Amino acid sequence: MLGDLLSLLTYDVGIDLGTANIRIGVRGKGAVAIEPSVVAINKFNNEVLAVGNEAKKMLGRTPANVVAVRPLKDGVIVDFDITLAMVKYFLGIVHAQKDDFWIIPKPRVLVGVPSSITDVEKQAVIDAVLYAGAREAYVIEEPMAAAIGVGLPVNEPVGNMIVDIGGGTTDIAIISLGGIVVDKTINIAGDEMDELIVEYLKDKYAMLIGYSTAEKIKVKVAKAHPEIEDKAIQVHGRDMISGLPKAVEVSSKEVLDAISPALSKITDAIKEAIEEAPPELVSDIYTRGIVVAGGGSQIPGLNKLWEQELKVPIQIAKDPQFSVLKGTLIALGEVETLKRLKEAESQII
């Protein structure tokens, strides 16, 4: 009786708690909120002034007393209180969209986290979600969630390889029989590429730009292989010599030159993961290929680059930036999956 009553007071929410962006979905509805993982605070009294899109607009444009910060770094909570405020804000958005206002629903939440984080860090995520108003909270490793989200047969006795390129981390995993056989996470992903673009323009044009501008350049004209068509974008910044505004035209080829070190490191990490896999699973990967997910997978030519470098088929996931979120929502529908996650959490010290 009590269990039936409690089930009426909950609904299922999936969260892709990314370093760069947070995506929240409701099972049965799909994604309901996609915004930057940024919070603007008054540094004198720690008051939260804005979250998400509104906070990101303040990056690099705030007065001295206002700081726009990312409370996660490399997929790990670095400021618990600010993360709590951010998650509470987004769960509030979800709650406001509920039709059943005659009750006070409390969500059951599943959060995608990098597979490399420690048990203590996983517990910090769980605590933040519970304090933000969830009735139950679980975590799932992002590569597993992404694999489920793109439809890989993770419970079958075959090798499934997934590469999830996010903002702060790239998660690489080989999955078989419902478990991660090989797991590798590196702190090289979209944010690193943005930093490389900033440094490239400093060195070549003596021009200073912000990370938001670098991200815009990456989204608009980046490519991962020389044979992909070249594009160009006009970029505005500050001349490092005169201190005055300056504009230059930046091409796809230049962006490729800038981000090549990051692409090379990710390529090397994928090779290392394949080398660590049992021979039977390597055979599966050779025939079945690798699925690439995450926002970073959308760089044109990435499949061409890795097919050339790794000698295996490369498939870019459909709607790759939502793969982890889709996986959390699917997993929320599997009671046994949640039970296993709960058992894993009980082992956290």
mmCIF file with all atom_site columns, N, CA and C in Angstrom, residues 47-116:
data_model
loop_
_atom_site.group_PDB
_atom_site.id
_atom_site.type_symbol
_atom_site.label_atom_id
_atom_site.label_alt_id
_atom_site.label_comp_id
_atom_site.label_asym_id
_atom_site.label_entity_id
_atom_site.label_seq_id
_atom_site.pdbx_PDB_ins_code
_atom_site.Cartn_x
_atom_site.Cartn_y
_atom_site.Cartn_z
_atom_site.occupancy
_atom_site.B_iso_or_equiv
_atom_site.pdbx_formal_charge
_atom_site.auth_seq_id
_atom_site.auth_comp_id
_atom_site.auth_asym_id
_atom_site.auth_atom_id
_atom_site.pdbx_PDB_model_num
ATOM 1   N N  . GLU A 1 47  ? 25.286 34.494 -3.719  1.00 0.00 ? 47  GLU A N  1
ATOM 2   C CA . GLU A 1 47  ? 23.920 34.410 -4.236  1.00 0.00 ? 47  GLU A CA 1
ATOM 3   C C  . GLU A 1 47  ? 23.953 33.968 -5.705  1.00 0.00 ? 47  GLU A C  1
ATOM 4   N N  . VAL A 1 48  ? 23.102 32.994 -6.038  1.00 0.00 ? 48  VAL A N  1
ATOM 5   C CA . VAL A 1 48  ? 22.996 32.544 -7.430  1.00 0.00 ? 48  VAL A CA 1
ATOM 6   C C  . VAL A 1 48  ? 22.164 33.549 -8.203  1.00 0.00 ? 48  VAL A C  1
ATOM 7   N N  . LEU A 1 49  ? 22.757 34.114 -9.265  1.00 0.00 ? 49  LEU A N  1
ATOM 8   C CA . LEU A 1 49  ? 22.091 35.145 -10.052 1.00 0.00 ? 49  LEU A CA 1
ATOM 9   C C  . LEU A 1 49  ? 21.469 34.606 -11.333 1.00 0.00 ? 49  LEU A C  1
ATOM 10  N N  . ALA A 1 50  ? 22.078 33.599 -11.913 1.00 0.00 ? 50  ALA A N  1
ATOM 11  C CA . ALA A 1 50  ? 21.557 33.033 -13.162 1.00 0.00 ? 50  ALA A CA 1
ATOM 12  C C  . ALA A 1 50  ? 22.138 31.643 -13.357 1.00 0.00 ? 50  ALA A C  1
ATOM 13  N N  . VAL A 1 51  ? 21.416 30.820 -14.116 1.00 0.00 ? 51  VAL A N  1
ATOM 14  C CA . VAL A 1 51  ? 21.839 29.450 -14.390 1.00 0.00 ? 51  VAL A CA 1
ATOM 15  C C  . VAL A 1 51  ? 21.637 29.168 -15.875 1.00 0.00 ? 51  VAL A C  1
ATOM 16  N N  . GLY A 1 52  ? 22.517 28.339 -16.438 1.00 0.00 ? 52  GLY A N  1
ATOM 17  C CA . GLY A 1 52  ? 22.325 27.882 -17.809 1.00 0.00 ? 52  GLY A CA 1
ATOM 18  C C  . GLY A 1 52  ? 22.613 28.935 -18.858 1.00 0.00 ? 52  GLY A C  1
ATOM 19  N N  . ASN A 1 53  ? 21.692 29.114 -19.809 1.00 0.00 ? 53  ASN A N  1
ATOM 20  C CA . ASN A 1 53  ? 21.902 30.038 -20.921 1.00 0.00 ? 53  ASN A CA 1
ATOM 21  C C  . ASN A 1 53  ? 22.161 31.462 -20.451 1.00 0.00 ? 53  ASN A C  1
ATOM 22  N N  . GLU A 1 54  ? 21.365 31.905 -19.474 1.00 0.00 ? 54  GLU A N  1
ATOM 23  C CA . GLU A 1 54  ? 21.525 33.271 -18.983 1.00 0.00 ? 54  GLU A CA 1
ATOM 24  C C  . GLU A 1 54  ? 22.884 33.463 -18.323 1.00 0.00 ? 54  GLU A C  1
ATOM 25  N N  . ALA A 1 55  ? 23.364 32.443 -17.611 1.00 0.00 ? 55  ALA A N  1
ATOM 26  C CA . ALA A 1 55  ? 24.671 32.544 -16.959 1.00 0.00 ? 55  ALA A CA 1
ATOM 27  C C  . ALA A 1 55  ? 25.797 32.525 -17.982 1.00 0.00 ? 55  ALA A C  1
ATOM 28  N N  . LYS A 1 56  ? 25.651 31.704 -19.040 1.00 0.00 ? 56  LYS A N  1
ATOM 29  C CA . LYS A 1 56  ? 26.712 31.616 -20.051 1.00 0.00 ? 56  LYS A CA 1
ATOM 30  C C  . LYS A 1 56  ? 26.904 32.951 -20.767 1.00 0.00 ? 56  LYS A C  1
ATOM 31  N N  . LYS A 1 57  ? 25.810 33.690 -20.953 1.00 0.00 ? 57  LYS A N  1
ATOM 32  C CA . LYS A 1 57  ? 25.907 35.001 -21.598 1.00 0.00 ? 57  LYS A CA 1
ATOM 33  C C  . LYS A 1 57  ? 26.789 35.952 -20.792 1.00 0.00 ? 57  LYS A C  1
ATOM 34  N N  . MET A 1 58  ? 26.949 35.666 -19.500 1.00 0.00 ? 58  MET A N  1
ATOM 35  C CA . MET A 1 58  ? 27.730 36.539 -18.626 1.00 0.00 ? 58  MET A CA 1
ATOM 36  C C  . MET A 1 58  ? 29.220 36.221 -18.644 1.00 0.00 ? 58  MET A C  1
ATOM 37  N N  . LEU A 1 59  ? 29.606 35.055 -19.213 1.00 0.00 ? 59  LEU A N  1
ATOM 38  C CA . LEU A 1 59  ? 31.018 34.668 -19.222 1.00 0.00 ? 59  LEU A CA 1
ATOM 39  C C  . LEU A 1 59  ? 31.854 35.736 -19.917 1.00 0.00 ? 59  LEU A C  1
ATOM 40  N N  . GLY A 1 60  ? 32.831 36.288 -19.186 1.00 0.00 ? 60  GLY A N  1
ATOM 41  C CA . GLY A 1 60  ? 33.708 37.306 -19.750 1.00 0.00 ? 60  GLY A CA 1
ATOM 42  C C  . GLY A 1 60  ? 33.083 38.677 -19.846 1.00 0.00 ? 60  GLY A C  1
ATOM 43  N N  . ARG A 1 61  ? 31.835 38.842 -19.372 1.00 0.00 ? 61  ARG A N  1
ATOM 44  C CA . ARG A 1 61  ? 31.150 40.127 -19.511 1.00 0.00 ? 61  ARG A CA 1
ATOM 45  C C  . ARG A 1 61  ? 30.623 40.649 -18.177 1.00 0.00 ? 61  ARG A C  1
ATOM 46  N N  . THR A 1 62  ? 31.021 40.045 -17.075 1.00 0.00 ? 62  THR A N  1
ATOM 47  C CA . THR A 1 62  ? 30.420 40.384 -15.789 1.00 0.00 ? 62  THR A CA 1
ATOM 48  C C  . THR A 1 62  ? 31.198 41.479 -15.058 1.00 0.00 ? 62  THR A C  1
ATOM 49  N N  . PRO A 1 63  ? 30.497 42.253 -14.205 1.00 0.00 ? 63  PRO A N  1
ATOM 50  C CA . PRO A 1 63  ? 31.205 43.201 -13.328 1.00 0.00 ? 63  PRO A CA 1
ATOM 51  C C  . PRO A 1 63  ? 32.028 42.448 -12.302 1.00 0.00 ? 63  PRO A C  1
ATOM 52  N N  . ALA A 1 64  ? 32.813 43.184 -11.537 1.00 0.00 ? 64  ALA A N  1
ATOM 53  C CA . ALA A 1 64  ? 33.778 42.552 -10.631 1.00 0.00 ? 64  ALA A CA 1
ATOM 54  C C  . ALA A 1 64  ? 33.122 41.661 -9.584  1.00 0.00 ? 64  ALA A C  1
ATOM 55  N N  . ASN A 1 65  ? 31.908 41.982 -9.174  1.00 0.00 ? 65  ASN A N  1
ATOM 56  C CA . ASN A 1 65  ? 31.276 41.215 -8.096  1.00 0.00 ? 65  ASN A CA 1
ATOM 57  C C  . ASN A 1 65  ? 30.514 39.990 -8.596  1.00 0.00 ? 65  ASN A C  1
ATOM 58  N N  . VAL A 1 66  ? 30.420 39.813 -9.922  1.00 0.00 ? 66  VAL A N  1
ATOM 59  C CA . VAL A 1 66  ? 29.682 38.683 -10.493 1.00 0.00 ? 66  VAL A CA 1
ATOM 60  C C  . VAL A 1 66  ? 30.660 37.743 -11.193 1.00 0.00 ? 66  VAL A C  1
ATOM 61  N N  . VAL A 1 67  ? 30.553 36.461 -10.858 1.00 0.00 ? 67  VAL A N  1
ATOM 62  C CA . VAL A 1 67  ? 31.434 35.448 -11.454 1.00 0.00 ? 67  VAL A CA 1
ATOM 63  C C  . VAL A 1 67  ? 30.576 34.364 -12.096 1.00 0.00 ? 67  VAL A C  1
ATOM 64  N N  . ALA A 1 68  ? 30.849 34.085 -13.366 1.00 0.00 ? 68  ALA A N  1
ATOM 65  C CA . ALA A 1 68  ? 30.168 32.993 -14.064 1.00 0.00 ? 68  ALA A CA 1
ATOM 66  C C  . ALA A 1 68  ? 31.101 31.782 -14.036 1.00 0.00 ? 68  ALA A C  1
ATOM 67  N N  . VAL A 1 69  ? 30.667 30.688 -13.413 1.00 0.00 ? 69  VAL A N  1
ATOM 68  C CA . VAL A 1 69  ? 31.541 29.547 -13.201 1.00 0.00 ? 69  VAL A CA 1
ATOM 69  C C  . VAL A 1 69  ? 30.895 28.255 -13.694 1.00 0.00 ? 69  VAL A C  1
ATOM 70  N N  . ARG A 1 70  ? 31.755 27.295 -14.014 1.00 0.00 ? 70  ARG A N  1
ATOM 71  C CA . ARG A 1 70  ? 31.308 25.939 -14.296 1.00 0.00 ? 70  ARG A CA 1
ATOM 72  C C  . ARG A 1 70  ? 31.603 25.091 -13.060 1.00 0.00 ? 70  ARG A C  1
ATOM 73  N N  . PRO A 1 71  ? 30.582 24.573 -12.399 1.00 0.00 ? 71  PRO A N  1
ATOM 74  C CA . PRO A 1 71  ? 30.814 23.838 -11.143 1.00 0.00 ? 71  PRO A CA 1
ATOM 75  C C  . PRO A 1 71  ? 31.330 22.422 -11.339 1.00 0.00 ? 71  PRO A C  1
ATOM 76  N N  . LEU A 1 72  ? 31.474 21.991 -12.608 1.00 0.00 ? 72  LEU A N  1
ATOM 77  C CA . LEU A 1 72  ? 32.038 20.679 -12.888 1.00 0.00 ? 72  LEU A CA 1
ATOM 78  C C  . LEU A 1 72  ? 33.284 20.824 -13.739 1.00 0.00 ? 72  LEU A C  1
ATOM 79  N N  . LYS A 1 73  ? 34.265 19.998 -13.465 1.00 0.00 ? 73  LYS A N  1
ATOM 80  C CA . LYS A 1 73  ? 35.489 19.971 -14.259 1.00 0.00 ? 73  LYS A CA 1
ATOM 81  C C  . LYS A 1 73  ? 35.808 18.522 -14.581 1.00 0.00 ? 73  LYS A C  1
ATOM 82  N N  . ASP A 1 74  ? 35.995 18.240 -15.868 1.00 0.00 ? 74  ASP A N  1
ATOM 83  C CA . ASP A 1 74  ? 36.276 16.869 -16.315 1.00 0.00 ? 74  ASP A CA 1
ATOM 84  C C  . ASP A 1 74  ? 35.220 15.893 -15.804 1.00 0.00 ? 74  ASP A C  1
ATOM 85  N N  . GLY A 1 75  ? 33.958 16.367 -15.767 1.00 0.00 ? 75  GLY A N  1
ATOM 86  C CA . GLY A 1 75  ? 32.861 15.505 -15.355 1.00 0.00 ? 75  GLY A CA 1
ATOM 87  C C  . GLY A 1 75  ? 32.738 15.308 -13.858 1.00 0.00 ? 75  GLY A C  1
ATOM 88  N N  . VAL A 1 76  ? 33.541 16.005 -13.063 1.00 0.00 ? 76  VAL A N  1
ATOM 89  C CA . VAL A 1 76  ? 33.565 15.829 -11.607 1.00 0.00 ? 76  VAL A CA 1
ATOM 90  C C  . VAL A 1 76  ? 33.116 17.123 -10.942 1.00 0.00 ? 76  VAL A C  1
ATOM 91  N N  . ILE A 1 77  ? 32.326 16.994 -9.867  1.00 0.00 ? 77  ILE A N  1
ATOM 92  C CA . ILE A 1 77  ? 31.891 18.167 -9.110  1.00 0.00 ? 77  ILE A CA 1
ATOM 93  C C  . ILE A 1 77  ? 33.080 18.803 -8.392  1.00 0.00 ? 77  ILE A C  1
ATOM 94  N N  . VAL A 1 78  ? 33.328 20.073 -8.688  1.00 0.00 ? 78  VAL A N  1
ATOM 95  C CA . VAL A 1 78  ? 34.400 20.799 -7.998  1.00 0.00 ? 78  VAL A CA 1
ATOM 96  C C  . VAL A 1 78  ? 33.824 21.812 -7.012  1.00 0.00 ? 78  VAL A C  1
ATOM 97  N N  . ASP A 1 79  ? 32.534 22.124 -7.159  1.00 0.00 ? 79  ASP A N  1
ATOM 98  C CA . ASP A 1 79  ? 31.863 23.004 -6.191  1.00 0.00 ? 79  ASP A CA 1
ATOM 99  C C  . ASP A 1 79  ? 30.487 22.420 -5.916  1.00 0.00 ? 79  ASP A C  1
ATOM 100 N N  . PHE A 1 80  ? 30.355 21.759 -4.759  1.00 0.00 ? 80  PHE A N  1
ATOM 101 C CA . PHE A 1 80  ? 29.116 21.033 -4.457  1.00 0.00 ? 80  PHE A CA 1
ATOM 102 C C  . PHE A 1 80  ? 27.924 21.979 -4.366  1.00 0.00 ? 80  PHE A C  1
ATOM 103 N N  . ASP A 1 81  ? 28.069 23.090 -3.661  1.00 0.00 ? 81  ASP A N  1
ATOM 104 C CA . ASP A 1 81  ? 26.939 23.997 -3.441  1.00 0.00 ? 81  ASP A CA 1
ATOM 105 C C  . ASP A 1 81  ? 26.416 24.574 -4.749  1.00 0.00 ? 81  ASP A C  1
ATOM 106 N N  . ILE A 1 82  ? 27.326 24.945 -5.633  1.00 0.00 ? 82  ILE A N  1
ATOM 107 C CA . ILE A 1 82  ? 26.889 25.525 -6.903  1.00 0.00 ? 82  ILE A CA 1
ATOM 108 C C  . ILE A 1 82  ? 26.252 24.454 -7.791  1.00 0.00 ? 82  ILE A C  1
ATOM 109 N N  . THR A 1 83  ? 26.822 23.238 -7.759  1.00 0.00 ? 83  THR A N  1
ATOM 110 C CA . THR A 1 83  ? 26.213 22.136 -8.512  1.00 0.00 ? 83  THR A CA 1
ATOM 111 C C  . THR A 1 83  ? 24.813 21.852 -7.987  1.00 0.00 ? 83  THR A C  1
ATOM 112 N N  . LEU A 1 84  ? 24.661 21.863 -6.680  1.00 0.00 ? 84  LEU A N  1
ATOM 113 C CA . LEU A 1 84  ? 23.357 21.649 -6.067  1.00 0.00 ? 84  LEU A CA 1
ATOM 114 C C  . LEU A 1 84  ? 22.353 22.692 -6.561  1.00 0.00 ? 84  LEU A C  1
ATOM 115 N N  . ALA A 1 85  ? 22.773 23.964 -6.587  1.00 0.00 ? 85  ALA A N  1
ATOM 116 C CA . ALA A 1 85  ? 21.884 25.040 -7.050  1.00 0.00 ? 85  ALA A CA 1
ATOM 117 C C  . ALA A 1 85  ? 21.501 24.825 -8.516  1.00 0.00 ? 85  ALA A C  1
ATOM 118 N N  . MET A 1 86  ? 22.466 24.373 -9.313  1.00 0.00 ? 86  MET A N  1
ATOM 119 C CA . MET A 1 86  ? 22.215 24.158 -10.739 1.00 0.00 ? 86  MET A CA 1
ATOM 120 C C  . MET A 1 86  ? 21.230 23.015 -10.958 1.00 0.00 ? 86  MET A C  1
ATOM 121 N N  . VAL A 1 87  ? 21.463 21.886 -10.278 1.00 0.00 ? 87  VAL A N  1
ATOM 122 C CA . VAL A 1 87  ? 20.577 20.726 -10.438 1.00 0.00 ? 87  VAL A CA 1
ATOM 123 C C  . VAL A 1 87  ? 19.171 21.057 -9.924  1.00 0.00 ? 87  VAL A C  1
ATOM 124 N N  . LYS A 1 88  ? 19.107 21.779 -8.804  1.00 0.00 ? 88  LYS A N  1
ATOM 125 C CA . LYS A 1 88  ? 17.809 22.164 -8.246  1.00 0.00 ? 88  LYS A CA 1
ATOM 126 C C  . LYS A 1 88  ? 17.045 23.046 -9.231  1.00 0.00 ? 88  LYS A C  1
ATOM 127 N N  . TYR A 1 89  ? 17.750 23.936 -9.885  1.00 0.00 ? 89  TYR A N  1
ATOM 128 C CA . TYR A 1 89  ? 17.123 24.821 -10.877 1.00 0.00 ? 89  TYR A CA 1
ATOM 129 C C  . TYR A 1 89  ? 16.528 24.006 -12.021 1.00 0.00 ? 89  TYR A C  1
ATOM 130 N N  . PHE A 1 90  ? 17.299 23.048 -12.548 1.00 0.00 ? 90  PHE A N  1
ATOM 131 C CA . PHE A 1 90  ? 16.823 22.280 -13.693 1.00 0.00 ? 90  PHE A CA 1
ATOM 132 C C  . PHE A 1 90  ? 15.714 21.302 -13.298 1.00 0.00 ? 90  PHE A C  1
ATOM 133 N N  . LEU A 1 91  ? 15.796 20.717 -12.115 1.00 0.00 ? 91  LEU A N  1
ATOM 134 C CA . LEU A 1 91  ? 14.693 19.870 -11.670 1.00 0.00 ? 91  LEU A CA 1
ATOM 135 C C  . LEU A 1 91  ? 13.426 20.695 -11.469 1.00 0.00 ? 91  LEU A C  1
ATOM 136 N N  . GLY A 1 92  ? 13.604 21.953 -11.107 1.00 0.00 ? 92  GLY A N  1
ATOM 137 C CA . GLY A 1 92  ? 12.454 22.854 -10.989 1.00 0.00 ? 92  GLY A CA 1
ATOM 138 C C  . GLY A 1 92  ? 11.790 23.088 -12.329 1.00 0.00 ? 92  GLY A C  1
ATOM 139 N N  . ILE A 1 93  ? 12.612 23.186 -13.395 1.00 0.00 ? 93  ILE A N  1
ATOM 140 C CA . ILE A 1 93  ? 12.053 23.332 -14.745 1.00 0.00 ? 93  ILE A CA 1
ATOM 141 C C  . ILE A 1 93  ? 11.222 22.109 -15.109 1.00 0.00 ? 93  ILE A C  1
ATOM 142 N N  . VAL A 1 94  ? 11.768 20.934 -14.800 1.00 0.00 ? 94  VAL A N  1
ATOM 143 C CA . VAL A 1 94  ? 11.046 19.689 -15.085 1.00 0.00 ? 94  VAL A CA 1
ATOM 144 C C  . VAL A 1 94  ? 9.740  19.646 -14.307 1.00 0.00 ? 94  VAL A C  1
ATOM 145 N N  . HIS A 1 95  ? 9.815  19.991 -13.023 1.00 0.00 ? 95  HIS A N  1
ATOM 146 C CA . HIS A 1 95  ? 8.632  19.938 -12.170 1.00 0.00 ? 95  HIS A CA 1
ATOM 147 C C  . HIS A 1 95  ? 7.550  20.885 -12.679 1.00 0.00 ? 95  HIS A C  1
ATOM 148 N N  . ALA A 1 96  ? 7.957  22.065 -13.160 1.00 0.00 ? 96  ALA A N  1
ATOM 149 C CA . ALA A 1 96  ? 6.996  23.057 -13.650 1.00 0.00 ? 96  ALA A CA 1
ATOM 150 C C  . ALA A 1 96  ? 6.245  22.557 -14.881 1.00 0.00 ? 96  ALA A C  1
ATOM 151 N N  . GLN A 1 97  ? 6.831  21.579 -15.592 1.00 0.00 ? 97  GLN A N  1
ATOM 152 C CA . GLN A 1 97  ? 6.189  21.053 -16.790 1.00 0.00 ? 97  GLN A CA 1
ATOM 153 C C  . GLN A 1 97  ? 5.242  19.893 -16.482 1.00 0.00 ? 97  GLN A C  1
ATOM 154 N N  . LYS A 1 98  ? 5.199  19.459 -15.215 1.00 0.00 ? 98  LYS A N  1
ATOM 155 C CA . LYS A 1 98  ? 4.300  18.365 -14.847 1.00 0.00 ? 98  LYS A CA 1
ATOM 156 C C  . LYS A 1 98  ? 2.854  18.862 -14.847 1.00 0.00 ? 98  LYS A C  1
ATOM 157 N N  . ASP A 1 99  ? 1.954  17.998 -15.314 1.00 0.00 ? 99  ASP A N  1
ATOM 158 C CA . ASP A 1 99  ? 0.540  18.357 -15.392 1.00 0.00 ? 99  ASP A CA 1
ATOM 159 C C  . ASP A 1 99  ? -0.213 18.046 -14.099 1.00 0.00 ? 99  ASP A C  1
ATOM 160 N N  . ASP A 1 100 ? 0.328  17.104 -13.307 1.00 0.00 ? 100 ASP A N  1
ATOM 161 C CA . ASP A 1 100 ? -0.403 16.633 -12.137 1.00 0.00 ? 100 ASP A CA 1
ATOM 162 C C  . ASP A 1 100 ? -0.056 17.465 -10.899 1.00 0.00 ? 100 ASP A C  1
ATOM 163 N N  . PHE A 1 101 ? -0.511 18.717 -10.890 1.00 0.00 ? 101 PHE A N  1
ATOM 164 C CA . PHE A 1 101 ? -0.182 19.606 -9.789  1.00 0.00 ? 101 PHE A CA 1
ATOM 165 C C  . PHE A 1 101 ? -0.990 19.308 -8.524  1.00 0.00 ? 101 PHE A C  1
ATOM 166 N N  . TRP A 1 102 ? -1.930 18.383 -8.628  1.00 0.00 ? 102 TRP A N  1
ATOM 167 C CA . TRP A 1 102 ? -2.695 18.020 -7.430  1.00 0.00 ? 102 TRP A CA 1
ATOM 168 C C  . TRP A 1 102 ? -1.876 17.186 -6.464  1.00 0.00 ? 102 TRP A C  1
ATOM 169 N N  . ILE A 1 103 ? -0.744 16.697 -6.937  1.00 0.00 ? 103 ILE A N  1
ATOM 170 C CA . ILE A 1 103 ? 0.189  16.014 -6.049  1.00 0.00 ? 103 ILE A CA 1
ATOM 171 C C  . ILE A 1 103 ? 1.515  16.756 -6.091  1.00 0.00 ? 103 ILE A C  1
ATOM 172 N N  . ILE A 1 104 ? 2.414  16.375 -5.211  1.00 0.00 ? 104 ILE A N  1
ATOM 173 C CA . ILE A 1 104 ? 3.751  16.980 -5.223  1.00 0.00 ? 104 ILE A CA 1
ATOM 174 C C  . ILE A 1 104 ? 4.725  15.881 -5.623  1.00 0.00 ? 104 ILE A C  1
ATOM 175 N N  . PRO A 1 105 ? 4.926  15.682 -6.929  1.00 0.00 ? 105 PRO A N  1
ATOM 176 C CA . PRO A 1 105 ? 5.775  14.578 -7.359  1.00 0.00 ? 105 PRO A CA 1
ATOM 177 C C  . PRO A 1 105 ? 7.245  14.809 -7.036  1.00 0.00 ? 105 PRO A C  1
ATOM 178 N N  . LYS A 1 106 ? 7.925  13.745 -6.664  1.00 0.00 ? 106 LYS A N  1
ATOM 179 C CA . LYS A 1 106 ? 9.366  13.806 -6.429  1.00 0.00 ? 106 LYS A CA 1
ATOM 180 C C  . LYS A 1 106 ? 10.011 12.807 -7.378  1.00 0.00 ? 106 LYS A C  1
ATOM 181 N N  . PRO A 1 107 ? 10.945 13.231 -8.178  1.00 0.00 ? 107 PRO A N  1
ATOM 182 C CA . PRO A 1 107 ? 11.458 12.361 -9.238  1.00 0.00 ? 107 PRO A CA 1
ATOM 183 C C  . PRO A 1 107 ? 12.435 11.291 -8.762  1.00 0.00 ? 107 PRO A C  1
ATOM 184 N N  . ARG A 1 108 ? 12.437 10.199 -9.499  1.00 0.00 ? 108 ARG A N  1
ATOM 185 C CA . ARG A 1 108 ? 13.493 9.202  -9.399  1.00 0.00 ? 108 ARG A CA 1
ATOM 186 C C  . ARG A 1 108 ? 14.481 9.552  -10.501 1.00 0.00 ? 108 ARG A C  1
ATOM 187 N N  . VAL A 1 109 ? 15.744 9.757  -10.153 1.00 0.00 ? 109 VAL A N  1
ATOM 188 C CA . VAL A 1 109 ? 16.712 10.358 -11.080 1.00 0.00 ? 109 VAL A CA 1
ATOM 189 C C  . VAL A 1 109 ? 17.886 9.415  -11.339 1.00 0.00 ? 109 VAL A C  1
ATOM 190 N N  . LEU A 1 110 ? 18.265 9.310  -12.606 1.00 0.00 ? 110 LEU A N  1
ATOM 191 C CA . LEU A 1 110 ? 19.450 8.548  -13.007 1.00 0.00 ? 110 LEU A CA 1
ATOM 192 C C  . LEU A 1 110 ? 20.400 9.509  -13.715 1.00 0.00 ? 110 LEU A C  1
ATOM 193 N N  . VAL A 1 111 ? 21.632 9.593  -13.221 1.00 0.00 ? 111 VAL A N  1
ATOM 194 C CA . VAL A 1 111 ? 22.604 10.561 -13.732 1.00 0.00 ? 111 VAL A CA 1
ATOM 195 C C  . VAL A 1 111 ? 23.755 9.847  -14.438 1.00 0.00 ? 111 VAL A C  1
ATOM 196 N N  . GLY A 1 112 ? 24.079 10.291 -15.643 1.00 0.00 ? 112 GLY A N  1
ATOM 197 C CA . GLY A 1 112 ? 25.248 9.780  -16.343 1.00 0.00 ? 112 GLY A CA 1
ATOM 198 C C  . GLY A 1 112 ? 26.507 10.458 -15.847 1.00 0.00 ? 112 GLY A C  1
ATOM 199 N N  . VAL A 1 113 ? 27.513 9.674  -15.464 1.00 0.00 ? 113 VAL A N  1
ATOM 200 C CA . VAL A 1 113 ? 28.778 10.221 -14.958 1.00 0.00 ? 113 VAL A CA 1
ATOM 201 C C  . VAL A 1 113 ? 29.944 9.553  -15.682 1.00 0.00 ? 113 VAL A C  1
ATOM 202 N N  . PRO A 1 114 ? 31.102 10.223 -15.782 1.00 0.00 ? 114 PRO A N  1
ATOM 203 C CA . PRO A 1 114 ? 32.270 9.590  -16.413 1.00 0.00 ? 114 PRO A CA 1
ATOM 204 C C  . PRO A 1 114 ? 32.652 8.306  -15.682 1.00 0.00 ? 114 PRO A C  1
ATOM 205 N N  . SER A 1 115 ? 33.062 7.315  -16.421 1.00 0.00 ? 115 SER A N  1
ATOM 206 C CA . SER A 1 115 ? 33.395 6.021  -15.810 1.00 0.00 ? 115 SER A CA 1
ATOM 207 C C  . SER A 1 115 ? 34.653 6.086  -14.964 1.00 0.00 ? 115 SER A C  1
ATOM 208 N N  . SER A 1 116 ? 35.444 7.154  -15.116 1.00 0.00 ? 116 SER A N  1
ATOM 209 C CA . SER A 1 116 ? 36.716 7.239  -14.393 1.00 0.00 ? 116 SER A CA 1
ATOM 210 C C  . SER A 1 116 ? 36.586 7.838  -12.997 1.00 0.00 ? 116 SER A C  1
#
